[in-house]
Amino acid sequence: MDGLEARQCADRLWKEYCAGIRADKERRAEAEGHRIGFGDVEMRYTLEVVGRPGQEGYPVYIALHGGGGSSTPDVNDRQWEHMGIYYREGVENGIYVCPRGVRDTWDTHANPESYPLYDRLIENLIVFEGADPNRIYLLGFSAGGDGVYLAGPRLADRFAALHMSAGHPNKGSMVNLYHTPIQLQVGMNDWEYNRNHETVRYQMYLDRLRTRNPEGYVHNVYVHTDKPHHFRDNALEYQEVLIDNIAWLHGGYVTRRRVDANAVHFLDNFVRNPLPERVIWELDARRKAKKRVVESFYWLRVPGDIRKGKIVVHLDRDANAIVVERNDTGGKATVLLRDGMLNLDRPITVEYPDGKKETCQVDRSEEIMRRTLAERGDPSYLFSAELTLKADR
């Protein structure tokens, strides 16, 4: 199969995939009923289509409600209902989706079942609602902010950008947000669980990540002056925030400015690049998402039972090479390839951290295309070839 045949095959397989999903009674019932089951839980959600789609489809705003484990089911239901309108005014064109937390726990949006449910929700939105897979956004307030902190890094390759308000990071890692911009917001007087200080500490954490990797980890942080837990991150008018969050954290003088703090406006600046030249994947993030069957992250695949360590790989298009910077998988990582990433008609060089190199030829395969499409239901992650990396030597 040559490159032209692979592109034609990919187009055909995507059309067949969409037709098959639309003909599946269970999937259609999920989409029409706005409820998806997994095991003994169910994710219900509201959905509103606003305006007109872009050239590639509608952007999607998945908004997570507050409440969580400190609230009764009735209170969580009211929080869910309120989220149905909370960020809605900021959406000019798009699909506004509000999932109900699957359980009334502190991690209501990040139970083990939540992750495969997010996968299924996004896949259904692409097929049934015409969503643009490269403009899927996740945002949330309070317990919903907790959900963004927890789910965002574990599903980072699904999202174009994230927005977190008034949540607590719970010591979660942000390493997998290398290509996923995030905005954090908090009230200056939100002392419960020390959310105010923790938000600024996570600003400093993201600053350090960006210093080490200046081409990634785009982030922005607003601390709303004199505000408690609740503040207006959904307002269309400008809001007053601190100028220097870190100086305030250390007891410095409070200076202020007015900014556009609307969560949706921040998200709208970003479009996902599903095939970046470099991937940083911290596998420890999988530990809380054991029920998720997806084994790939961008264009890397690692068996799901490997839940510790890190893999860092980049593509050198000029040299037609795969450069392994770090691989803690013991030789179990696979690079997924498609035309445009490298020249698949030429030999590909693999460079390992110890300086050794190997050269190999890959073959395009319809079987690989079918398998990778089925795994994530995302046309951007339909690959035609693969190459298994050797263990670090």
CSV table of N, CA, C and O in Angstrom, one decimal, residues 119 157-158 281 283 286 289-290 292-307 311 332-334 336 371-372 375-376:
chain,number,residue,atom,x,y,z
A,119,ASP,N,-14.4,9.1,27.1
A,119,ASP,CA,-14.0,8.6,25.7
A,119,ASP,C,-15.2,8.4,24.9
A,119,ASP,O,-15.3,8.8,23.7
A,157,ASP,N,-4.6,14.1,25.4
A,157,ASP,CA,-4.6,14.1,24.0
A,157,ASP,C,-5.9,14.2,23.3
A,157,ASP,O,-6.1,14.3,22.1
A,158,ARG,N,-7.0,14.2,24.2
A,158,ARG,CA,-8.4,14.3,23.7
A,158,ARG,C,-8.7,15.8,23.6
A,158,ARG,O,-9.6,16.2,22.8
A,281,TRP,N,5.0,11.5,28.0
A,281,TRP,CA,3.9,10.7,28.6
A,281,TRP,C,4.3,10.1,29.9
A,281,TRP,O,5.2,9.3,30.0
A,283,LEU,N,3.3,7.8,32.6
A,283,LEU,CA,2.4,6.6,32.7
A,283,LEU,C,1.8,6.5,34.0
A,283,LEU,O,0.7,5.8,34.2
A,286,ARG,N,-2.1,6.7,34.7
A,286,ARG,CA,-3.0,5.6,34.4
A,286,ARG,C,-3.6,5.0,35.7
A,286,ARG,O,-4.6,4.3,35.6
A,289,ALA,N,-7.1,5.4,36.5
A,289,ALA,CA,-8.0,5.2,35.3
A,289,ALA,C,-7.9,3.8,34.8
A,289,ALA,O,-7.8,3.6,33.6
A,290,LYS,N,-7.9,2.9,35.7
A,290,LYS,CA,-7.6,1.5,35.3
A,290,LYS,C,-8.7,0.9,34.4
A,290,LYS,O,-8.5,-0.1,33.7
A,292,ARG,N,-10.1,2.3,31.9
A,292,ARG,CA,-10.0,2.8,30.6
A,292,ARG,C,-9.2,1.8,29.7
A,292,ARG,O,-8.2,1.4,30.1
A,293,VAL,N,-9.8,1.5,28.5
A,293,VAL,CA,-9.2,0.5,27.7
A,293,VAL,C,-8.3,1.1,26.6
A,293,VAL,O,-7.5,0.4,26.0
A,294,VAL,N,-8.3,2.4,26.4
A,294,VAL,CA,-7.4,3.1,25.5
A,294,VAL,C,-6.0,3.0,25.9
A,294,VAL,O,-5.6,3.3,27.1
A,295,GLU,N,-5.1,2.5,25.1
A,295,GLU,CA,-3.7,2.3,25.4
A,295,GLU,C,-2.8,3.2,24.8
A,295,GLU,O,-1.5,3.2,24.9
A,296,SER,N,-3.3,4.2,24.0
A,296,SER,CA,-2.5,5.1,23.2
A,296,SER,C,-2.6,6.5,23.8
A,296,SER,O,-3.6,6.9,24.4
A,297,PHE,N,-1.6,7.3,23.5
A,297,PHE,CA,-1.5,8.7,23.9
A,297,PHE,C,-0.8,9.4,22.8
A,297,PHE,O,0.4,9.2,22.5
A,298,TYR,N,-1.5,10.3,22.1
A,298,TYR,CA,-1.0,10.9,20.8
A,298,TYR,C,-0.6,9.8,19.9
A,298,TYR,O,-1.4,8.9,19.6
A,299,TRP,N,0.7,9.7,19.5
A,299,TRP,CA,1.1,8.6,18.6
A,299,TRP,C,2.0,7.6,19.2
A,299,TRP,O,2.7,6.9,18.5
A,300,LEU,N,1.8,7.4,20.5
A,300,LEU,CA,2.5,6.3,21.2
A,300,LEU,C,1.5,5.4,21.8
A,300,LEU,O,0.4,5.8,22.2
A,301,ARG,N,1.8,4.1,21.9
A,301,ARG,CA,1.0,3.1,22.5
A,301,ARG,C,1.8,2.3,23.5
A,301,ARG,O,2.9,1.8,23.1
A,302,VAL,N,1.3,2.1,24.7
A,302,VAL,CA,2.0,1.3,25.7
A,302,VAL,C,0.9,0.4,26.3
A,302,VAL,O,-0.2,0.9,26.6
A,303,PRO,N,1.1,-0.9,26.5
A,303,PRO,CA,0.1,-1.8,27.1
A,303,PRO,C,-0.4,-1.2,28.4
A,303,PRO,O,0.3,-0.6,29.2
A,304,GLY,N,-1.7,-1.4,28.7
A,304,GLY,CA,-2.4,-0.8,29.8
A,304,GLY,C,-2.0,-1.2,31.1
A,304,GLY,O,-2.2,-0.5,32.1
A,305,ASP,N,-1.3,-2.3,31.3
A,305,ASP,CA,-0.9,-2.8,32.6
A,305,ASP,C,0.4,-2.1,33.0
A,305,ASP,O,0.9,-2.3,34.2
A,306,ILE,N,1.0,-1.3,32.2
A,306,ILE,CA,2.2,-0.5,32.6
A,306,ILE,C,1.8,0.9,33.1
A,306,ILE,O,1.3,1.7,32.3
A,307,ARG,N,1.9,1.1,34.4
A,307,ARG,CA,1.3,2.3,35.0
A,307,ARG,C,2.4,3.0,35.8
A,307,ARG,O,2.0,3.7,36.8
A,311,ILE,N,7.8,8.0,29.2
A,311,ILE,CA,8.3,7.8,27.9
A,311,ILE,C,8.3,9.2,27.2
A,311,ILE,O,7.3,9.9,27.2
A,332,LYS,N,8.3,-2.2,25.5
A,332,LYS,CA,6.9,-2.4,25.2
A,332,LYS,C,6.1,-1.3,24.6
A,332,LYS,O,4.9,-1.3,24.5
A,333,ALA,N,6.9,-0.2,24.2
A,333,ALA,CA,6.2,1.0,23.6
A,333,ALA,C,6.2,0.8,22.1
A,333,ALA,O,7.2,0.3,21.5
A,334,THR,N,5.2,1.3,21.5
A,334,THR,CA,5.0,1.3,20.0
A,334,THR,C,4.8,2.7,19.5
A,334,THR,O,4.0,3.5,20.1
A,336,LEU,N,3.2,4.9,16.6
A,336,LEU,CA,2.1,4.8,15.6
A,336,LEU,C,2.4,5.8,14.6
A,336,LEU,O,2.7,7.0,14.9
A,371,ARG,N,-7.7,-1.0,13.5
A,371,ARG,CA,-7.5,-1.1,14.9
A,371,ARG,C,-7.3,0.2,15.6
A,371,ARG,O,-7.9,0.5,16.7
A,372,THR,N,-6.5,1.1,15.0
A,372,THR,CA,-6.3,2.4,15.7
A,372,THR,C,-7.5,3.3,15.6
A,372,THR,O,-7.8,4.0,16.6
A,375,GLU,N,-9.9,2.1,18.3
A,375,GLU,CA,-9.5,2.4,19.7
A,375,GLU,C,-10.0,3.7,20.2
A,375,GLU,O,-10.4,3.8,21.4
A,376,ARG,N,-9.9,4.8,19.4
A,376,ARG,CA,-10.3,6.1,19.9
A,376,ARG,C,-11.4,6.8,19.2
A,376,ARG,O,-11.9,7.8,19.6
